[in-house]
Every structure is written in structure tokens, then in C-alpha cells.
């Protein structure tokens, strides 16, 4: 029986509405090969930009579509900044991510469950005497 892995982020979005999503400004500069649509970003410093909506109180990225904790998606998913690409949900690679847990907790969501303990379908039978 095959098991289809569901990306838990598709029913979460908490980190997109908790952290300031900042990155090197050139990621939003098409003339330099940047892919993030500049209209959804704001310049923070001479070298840093951020996704609009994430800088300040009650952050929420303008590109997050849907309500946190319900079906959500990133409106610019293929063009999202590196900070978003690199952020891993807890247990994606076998390790918890405290920042994922923290963002979820801020929105009243429990941490993602870790891997289930391995239990054999058929306990090993004791050797025949
Ligand atoms: S908080 Fe964790 S589970 Fe939720 S969208 Fe971010 S990485 Fe995914
Ligand atoms: S760009 Fe997309 S993945 Fe990144 S914070 Fe915004 S909604 Fe989330």
C-alpha cells in the first residue's frame, strides 16, 4: 500500500504570518536575475528587502492566500525568496524545527507530530523450539 505524503504547510501558513521575511534585496531585482516580484516587497536597508506585510506588528505576508491553519497557498510560490525556500517544516528531514513549532504555537496550532514509532505489522515470532 502506498502512502501519499501531504505537505503540512498546505494547511498551515503560520510562519508566513509570524516572521519578518527578509532577504538580500537583489532577489527582488529582475535586472539582476532576482525572481521575487518587487511589487510584493519593501526595501529595509541598502542591502535588505522584506516581503510586504511581514515587517512590523502582526506580520502577515501579502502573498499568503487563505487563513492560517486552514488550506493556504503562497501566491508567488515558484518565485518566493530563498528565506522561504530554505525554511523547513518540523520533521521534514527527521529533525524538529523550533521556528516552525514557534510560529504554529503563536497561531494556536500544535507542533507537527514527529515520526510514528516503528511497530512491525507482524511481530517476530519466537523461534520454534
Ligand atoms: S509553520 Fe511550519 S508547518 Fe506551518 S507553514 Fe511554516 S514550515 Fe509549514
Ligand atoms: S512569499 Fe510565500 S512562502 Fe514566503 S512568506 Fe510569503 S506567502 Fe509565505
Short mmCIF file of N, CA and C and ligand atoms in Angstrom, two decimals:
data_model
loop_
_atom_site.label_atom_id
_atom_site.label_comp_id
_atom_site.label_asym_id
_atom_site.label_seq_id
_atom_site.Cartn_x
_atom_site.Cartn_y
_atom_site.Cartn_z
N UNK A 1 0.85 -1.19 0.00
CA UNK A 1 0.00 0.00 0.00
C UNK A 1 0.89 1.24 0.00
N UNK A 2 0.65 2.16 -0.91
CA UNK A 2 1.46 3.37 -0.95
C UNK A 2 0.86 4.42 -0.02
N UNK A 3 1.73 5.25 0.53
CA UNK A 3 1.30 6.32 1.41
C UNK A 3 1.62 7.65 0.74
N UNK A 4 0.60 8.48 0.57
CA UNK A 4 0.82 9.78 -0.07
C UNK A 4 1.17 10.78 1.03
N UNK A 5 2.36 11.38 0.90
CA UNK A 5 2.81 12.37 1.89
C UNK A 5 2.18 13.72 1.57
N UNK A 6 1.48 14.28 2.53
CA UNK A 6 0.87 15.60 2.35
C UNK A 6 1.80 16.62 2.98
N UNK A 7 2.09 17.67 2.25
CA UNK A 7 2.90 18.75 2.81
C UNK A 7 2.07 19.49 3.86
N UNK A 8 2.50 19.47 5.14
CA UNK A 8 1.69 20.08 6.18
C UNK A 8 1.54 21.58 6.03
N UNK A 9 2.45 22.21 5.29
CA UNK A 9 2.38 23.66 5.09
C UNK A 9 1.10 24.05 4.34
N UNK A 10 0.54 23.11 3.57
CA UNK A 10 -0.66 23.43 2.80
C UNK A 10 -1.88 23.62 3.68
N UNK A 11 -1.75 23.27 4.94
CA UNK A 11 -2.84 23.50 5.90
C UNK A 11 -2.34 24.31 7.09
N UNK A 12 -1.37 25.17 6.86
CA UNK A 12 -0.78 25.91 7.97
C UNK A 12 -0.56 27.38 7.59
N UNK A 13 0.61 27.70 7.12
CA UNK A 13 0.90 29.10 6.76
C UNK A 13 1.33 29.96 7.94
N UNK A 14 1.53 29.34 9.11
CA UNK A 14 1.82 30.12 10.31
C UNK A 14 3.10 30.93 10.20
N UNK A 15 4.15 30.36 9.62
CA UNK A 15 5.42 31.10 9.56
C UNK A 15 5.32 32.30 8.62
N UNK A 16 4.42 32.25 7.64
CA UNK A 16 4.23 33.38 6.73
C UNK A 16 3.49 34.51 7.43
N UNK A 17 2.95 34.24 8.59
CA UNK A 17 2.21 35.24 9.37
C UNK A 17 2.79 35.32 10.77
N UNK A 18 4.11 35.20 10.86
CA UNK A 18 4.74 35.30 12.17
C UNK A 18 6.11 35.96 12.09
N UNK A 19 6.89 35.60 11.10
CA UNK A 19 8.25 36.12 10.99
C UNK A 19 8.35 37.27 9.98
N UNK A 20 9.37 38.07 10.18
CA UNK A 20 9.73 39.02 9.13
C UNK A 20 10.50 38.24 8.08
N UNK A 21 10.03 38.27 6.87
CA UNK A 21 10.66 37.51 5.79
C UNK A 21 11.57 38.46 5.03
N UNK A 22 12.84 38.44 5.40
CA UNK A 22 13.78 39.37 4.77
C UNK A 22 14.84 38.60 4.00
N UNK A 23 15.48 39.31 3.07
CA UNK A 23 16.42 38.66 2.16
C UNK A 23 17.26 39.72 1.48
N UNK A 24 18.30 39.28 0.85
CA UNK A 24 19.16 40.20 0.09
C UNK A 24 18.33 40.85 -1.01
N UNK A 25 18.39 42.16 -1.08
CA UNK A 25 17.46 42.92 -1.92
C UNK A 25 17.46 42.49 -3.39
N UNK A 26 18.62 42.00 -3.88
CA UNK A 26 18.72 41.66 -5.30
C UNK A 26 17.81 40.50 -5.68
N UNK A 27 17.34 39.75 -4.69
CA UNK A 27 16.38 38.68 -5.01
C UNK A 27 15.10 39.25 -5.63
N UNK A 28 14.87 40.54 -5.37
CA UNK A 28 13.68 41.19 -5.93
C UNK A 28 14.06 42.22 -7.00
N UNK A 29 15.21 42.03 -7.58
CA UNK A 29 15.67 42.93 -8.64
C UNK A 29 15.77 42.14 -9.94
N UNK A 30 14.74 42.20 -10.79
CA UNK A 30 14.76 41.39 -12.01
C UNK A 30 15.96 41.68 -12.91
N UNK A 31 16.42 42.92 -12.90
CA UNK A 31 17.56 43.26 -13.74
C UNK A 31 18.84 42.57 -13.30
N UNK A 32 18.82 42.03 -12.05
CA UNK A 32 19.98 41.29 -11.53
C UNK A 32 19.69 39.79 -11.43
N UNK A 33 18.60 39.39 -12.06
CA UNK A 33 18.26 37.97 -12.03
C UNK A 33 17.37 37.56 -10.88
N UNK A 34 16.93 38.53 -10.09
CA UNK A 34 16.03 38.22 -8.98
C UNK A 34 14.67 37.77 -9.48
N UNK A 35 14.05 36.88 -8.74
CA UNK A 35 12.77 36.31 -9.19
C UNK A 35 11.58 36.76 -8.35
N UNK A 36 11.82 37.34 -7.19
CA UNK A 36 10.70 37.75 -6.33
C UNK A 36 10.07 39.00 -6.92
N UNK A 37 8.77 38.99 -7.17
CA UNK A 37 8.13 40.18 -7.75
C UNK A 37 8.32 41.40 -6.84
N UNK A 38 8.99 42.44 -7.31
CA UNK A 38 9.32 43.57 -6.44
C UNK A 38 8.10 44.27 -5.87
N UNK A 39 6.97 44.19 -6.55
CA UNK A 39 5.77 44.89 -6.05
C UNK A 39 5.26 44.30 -4.73
N UNK A 40 5.74 43.09 -4.40
CA UNK A 40 5.32 42.47 -3.14
C UNK A 40 6.40 42.59 -2.07
N UNK A 41 7.38 43.43 -2.31
CA UNK A 41 8.48 43.57 -1.36
C UNK A 41 8.66 45.03 -0.95
N UNK A 42 9.38 45.23 0.12
CA UNK A 42 9.76 46.60 0.51
C UNK A 42 11.22 46.59 0.90
N UNK A 43 11.87 47.71 0.62
CA UNK A 43 13.29 47.85 0.95
C UNK A 43 13.42 48.16 2.43
N UNK A 44 14.29 47.43 3.11
CA UNK A 44 14.51 47.67 4.54
C UNK A 44 15.74 48.52 4.78
N UNK A 45 16.83 48.12 4.14
CA UNK A 45 18.10 48.84 4.25
C UNK A 45 18.71 48.89 2.86
N UNK A 46 19.95 49.34 2.78
CA UNK A 46 20.59 49.40 1.47
C UNK A 46 20.83 48.01 0.89
N UNK A 47 20.80 46.98 1.75
CA UNK A 47 21.09 45.62 1.26
C UNK A 47 19.96 44.62 1.51
N UNK A 48 19.00 44.99 2.32
CA UNK A 48 17.96 44.02 2.70
C UNK A 48 16.58 44.49 2.25
N UNK A 49 15.78 43.53 1.81
CA UNK A 49 14.37 43.78 1.50
C UNK A 49 13.54 42.77 2.28
N UNK A 50 12.24 42.99 2.31
CA UNK A 50 11.35 42.06 3.03
C UNK A 50 10.06 41.91 2.24
N UNK A 51 9.41 40.79 2.48
CA UNK A 51 8.08 40.64 1.89
C UNK A 51 7.15 41.65 2.55
N UNK A 52 6.36 42.31 1.74
CA UNK A 52 5.41 43.28 2.29
C UNK A 52 4.48 42.58 3.28
N UNK A 53 4.23 43.30 4.34
CA UNK A 53 3.31 42.79 5.36
C UNK A 53 4.01 42.08 6.49
N UNK A 54 5.29 41.75 6.30
CA UNK A 54 5.98 40.97 7.34
C UNK A 54 6.87 41.83 8.22
N UNK A 55 6.97 43.10 7.91
CA UNK A 55 7.85 43.99 8.67
C UNK A 55 6.98 44.87 9.56
N UNK A 56 6.99 44.59 10.85
CA UNK A 56 6.16 45.37 11.77
C UNK A 56 5.30 44.46 12.63
N UNK A 57 4.37 45.07 13.30
CA UNK A 57 3.49 44.29 14.19
C UNK A 57 2.54 43.43 13.37
N UNK A 58 2.12 42.33 13.97
CA UNK A 58 1.17 41.42 13.34
C UNK A 58 1.56 41.09 11.90
N UNK A 59 2.75 40.52 11.75
CA UNK A 59 3.20 40.25 10.38
C UNK A 59 2.30 39.25 9.67
N UNK A 60 2.14 39.49 8.41
CA UNK A 60 1.46 38.54 7.53
C UNK A 60 1.86 38.91 6.10
N UNK A 61 2.47 37.97 5.44
CA UNK A 61 2.94 38.22 4.08
C UNK A 61 1.75 38.49 3.16
N UNK A 62 1.90 39.48 2.29
CA UNK A 62 0.80 39.82 1.38
C UNK A 62 0.55 38.69 0.38
N UNK A 63 1.50 37.79 0.23
CA UNK A 63 1.35 36.71 -0.75
C UNK A 63 0.73 35.46 -0.16
N UNK A 64 0.44 35.47 1.14
CA UNK A 64 -0.20 34.30 1.74
C UNK A 64 -1.70 34.36 1.46
N UNK A 65 -2.19 33.34 0.78
CA UNK A 65 -3.61 33.27 0.45
C UNK A 65 -4.27 32.23 1.34
N UNK A 66 -5.33 32.65 2.02
CA UNK A 66 -6.04 31.72 2.90
C UNK A 66 -5.81 32.07 4.36
N UNK A 67 -6.54 31.39 5.22
CA UNK A 67 -6.46 31.63 6.66
C UNK A 67 -5.48 30.65 7.29
N UNK A 68 -4.65 31.17 8.19
CA UNK A 68 -3.66 30.32 8.87
C UNK A 68 -4.38 29.16 9.57
N UNK A 69 -3.82 27.98 9.37
CA UNK A 69 -4.40 26.78 9.98
C UNK A 69 -5.44 26.11 9.11
N UNK A 70 -5.72 26.71 7.98
CA UNK A 70 -6.68 26.14 7.02
C UNK A 70 -5.95 26.00 5.68
N UNK A 71 -6.61 25.49 4.66
CA UNK A 71 -5.92 25.39 3.37
C UNK A 71 -5.38 26.75 2.91
N UNK A 72 -4.10 26.80 2.67
CA UNK A 72 -3.43 28.05 2.28
C UNK A 72 -2.49 27.77 1.11
N UNK A 73 -2.10 28.84 0.46
CA UNK A 73 -1.02 28.70 -0.52
C UNK A 73 -0.30 30.02 -0.68
N UNK A 74 0.90 29.92 -1.21
CA UNK A 74 1.71 31.10 -1.50
C UNK A 74 1.41 31.53 -2.93
N UNK A 75 0.98 32.76 -3.08
CA UNK A 75 0.58 33.24 -4.40
C UNK A 75 1.76 33.38 -5.36
N UNK A 76 2.98 33.38 -4.83
CA UNK A 76 4.16 33.51 -5.72
C UNK A 76 5.10 32.31 -5.50
N UNK A 77 4.54 31.17 -5.20
CA UNK A 77 5.33 30.02 -4.78
C UNK A 77 6.60 29.78 -5.63
N UNK A 78 6.51 29.73 -6.95
CA UNK A 78 7.74 29.47 -7.72
C UNK A 78 8.75 30.63 -7.64
N UNK A 79 8.29 31.78 -7.21
CA UNK A 79 9.16 32.97 -7.19
C UNK A 79 9.48 33.44 -5.78
N UNK A 80 9.11 32.65 -4.77
CA UNK A 80 9.30 33.09 -3.38
C UNK A 80 10.79 33.22 -3.07
N UNK A 81 11.12 34.04 -2.08
CA UNK A 81 12.54 34.26 -1.77
C UNK A 81 13.21 33.05 -1.15
N UNK A 82 14.52 33.10 -1.13
CA UNK A 82 15.29 31.99 -0.57
C UNK A 82 14.95 31.70 0.87
N UNK A 83 14.65 32.74 1.64
CA UNK A 83 14.32 32.51 3.05
C UNK A 83 13.13 31.56 3.18
N UNK A 84 12.19 31.66 2.27
CA UNK A 84 11.01 30.78 2.31
C UNK A 84 11.37 29.38 1.80
N UNK A 85 12.20 29.34 0.78
CA UNK A 85 12.59 28.04 0.22
C UNK A 85 13.37 27.21 1.24
N UNK A 86 14.17 27.91 2.04
CA UNK A 86 15.05 27.20 2.97
C UNK A 86 14.38 26.84 4.28
N UNK A 87 13.23 27.41 4.56
CA UNK A 87 12.56 27.16 5.83
C UNK A 87 11.87 25.79 5.76
N UNK A 88 12.26 24.90 6.65
CA UNK A 88 11.72 23.54 6.59
C UNK A 88 10.72 23.30 7.72
N UNK A 89 9.66 22.61 7.40
CA UNK A 89 8.72 22.26 8.46
C UNK A 89 9.31 21.16 9.34
N UNK A 90 8.84 21.12 10.58
CA UNK A 90 9.36 20.15 11.53
C UNK A 90 9.25 18.73 10.99
N UNK A 91 10.31 18.01 11.12
CA UNK A 91 10.42 16.59 10.78
C UNK A 91 10.54 16.36 9.28
N UNK A 92 10.64 17.43 8.50
CA UNK A 92 10.78 17.20 7.06
C UNK A 92 12.00 16.33 6.77
N UNK A 93 13.06 16.62 7.51
CA UNK A 93 14.28 15.83 7.33
C UNK A 93 14.64 15.08 8.60
N UNK A 94 13.61 14.69 9.34
CA UNK A 94 13.84 13.89 10.53
C UNK A 94 14.19 14.67 11.77
N UNK A 95 14.17 16.00 11.68
CA UNK A 95 14.51 16.85 12.82
C UNK A 95 13.39 17.85 13.06
N UNK A 96 13.15 18.16 14.34
CA UNK A 96 12.17 19.23 14.60
C UNK A 96 12.77 20.57 14.19
N UNK A 97 11.92 21.52 13.91
CA UNK A 97 12.34 22.90 13.62
C UNK A 97 11.63 23.79 14.64
N UNK A 98 12.38 24.28 15.61
CA UNK A 98 11.77 25.09 16.68
C UNK A 98 11.04 26.30 16.13
N UNK A 99 11.54 26.83 15.04
CA UNK A 99 10.92 28.05 14.49
C UNK A 99 9.58 27.71 13.84
N UNK A 100 9.48 26.54 13.28
CA UNK A 100 8.18 26.08 12.76
C UNK A 100 7.23 25.90 13.94
N UNK A 101 7.68 25.21 14.97
CA UNK A 101 6.83 24.97 16.15
C UNK A 101 6.39 26.29 16.77
N UNK A 102 7.32 27.25 16.85
CA UNK A 102 7.03 28.53 17.49
C UNK A 102 5.97 29.30 16.68
N UNK A 103 6.10 29.31 15.39
CA UNK A 103 5.12 30.02 14.56
C UNK A 103 3.75 29.38 14.69
N UNK A 104 3.72 28.06 14.70
CA UNK A 104 2.44 27.36 14.84
C UNK A 104 1.82 27.66 16.21
N UNK A 105 2.65 27.62 17.24
CA UNK A 105 2.13 27.88 18.60
C UNK A 105 1.53 29.28 18.69
N UNK A 106 2.15 30.25 18.01
CA UNK A 106 1.65 31.63 18.05
C UNK A 106 0.25 31.74 17.44
N UNK A 107 -0.08 30.76 16.60
CA UNK A 107 -1.41 30.74 15.98
C UNK A 107 -2.30 29.66 16.58
N UNK A 108 -1.90 29.16 17.74
CA UNK A 108 -2.74 28.17 18.43
C UNK A 108 -2.71 26.79 17.82
N UNK A 109 -1.66 26.52 17.05
CA UNK A 109 -1.56 25.20 16.41
C UNK A 109 -0.52 24.37 17.13
N UNK A 110 -0.75 23.09 17.30
CA UNK A 110 0.24 22.23 17.96
C UNK A 110 1.44 22.00 17.05
N UNK A 111 2.58 21.64 17.64
CA UNK A 111 3.71 21.29 16.77
C UNK A 111 3.36 20.09 15.91
N UNK A 112 3.98 20.03 14.76
CA UNK A 112 3.74 18.87 13.90
C UNK A 112 4.22 17.61 14.63
N UNK A 113 3.50 16.53 14.49
CA UNK A 113 3.93 15.31 15.16
C UNK A 113 5.20 14.75 14.53
N UNK A 114 6.02 14.16 15.37
CA UNK A 114 7.22 13.50 14.88
C UNK A 114 6.85 12.18 14.23
N UNK A 115 7.85 11.48 13.75
CA UNK A 115 7.59 10.20 13.10
C UNK A 115 6.98 9.21 14.09
N UNK A 116 6.06 8.41 13.58
CA UNK A 116 5.42 7.41 14.43
C UNK A 116 6.44 6.33 14.80
N UNK A 117 6.33 5.80 16.01
CA UNK A 117 7.26 4.72 16.37
C UNK A 117 7.06 3.53 15.44
N UNK A 118 8.16 2.89 15.14
CA UNK A 118 8.11 1.76 14.22
C UNK A 118 7.60 0.53 14.95
N UNK A 119 6.50 0.02 14.47
CA UNK A 119 5.97 -1.22 15.04
C UNK A 119 5.77 -2.20 13.89
N UNK A 120 6.30 -3.35 14.00
CA UNK A 120 6.17 -4.31 12.90
C UNK A 120 4.72 -4.74 12.73
N UNK A 121 4.33 -4.90 11.46
CA UNK A 121 2.97 -5.39 11.19
C UNK A 121 2.79 -6.78 11.78
N UNK A 122 3.85 -7.53 11.70
CA UNK A 122 3.78 -8.92 12.18
C UNK A 122 4.91 -9.13 13.16
N UNK A 123 4.59 -9.08 14.45
CA UNK A 123 5.67 -9.27 15.43
C UNK A 123 6.46 -10.53 15.11
N UNK A 124 7.73 -10.43 15.36
CA UNK A 124 8.59 -11.58 15.06
C UNK A 124 8.22 -12.75 15.97
N UNK A 125 7.91 -13.82 15.34
CA UNK A 125 7.51 -14.99 16.11
C UNK A 125 8.70 -15.60 16.80
N UNK A 126 8.52 -16.03 18.04
CA UNK A 126 9.66 -16.69 18.71
C UNK A 126 10.06 -17.93 17.92
N UNK A 127 11.36 -18.17 17.95
CA UNK A 127 11.85 -19.34 17.20
C UNK A 127 11.19 -20.61 17.73
N UNK A 128 10.89 -21.48 16.79
CA UNK A 128 10.31 -22.76 17.18
C UNK A 128 11.30 -23.55 18.01
N UNK A 129 10.77 -24.14 19.06
CA UNK A 129 11.64 -24.93 19.94
C UNK A 129 12.06 -26.20 19.25
S1 LIG B 1 4.94 26.97 10.37
FE1 LIG B 1 5.85 25.00 9.75
S2 LIG B 1 4.13 23.74 9.00
FE2 LIG B 1 3.45 25.88 9.10
S3 LIG B 1 3.77 26.67 7.01
FE3 LIG B 1 5.59 27.18 8.23
S4 LIG B 1 7.04 25.48 7.90
FE4 LIG B 1 4.98 24.80 7.21
S1 LIG B 2 6.44 34.60 -0.11
FE1 LIG B 2 5.07 32.87 0.07
S2 LIG B 2 6.16 31.33 1.30
FE2 LIG B 2 7.18 33.34 1.60
S3 LIG B 2 6.23 34.26 3.42
FE3 LIG B 2 5.10 34.99 1.62
S4 LIG B 2 3.38 33.56 1.40
FE4 LIG B 2 4.91 32.59 2.72
#
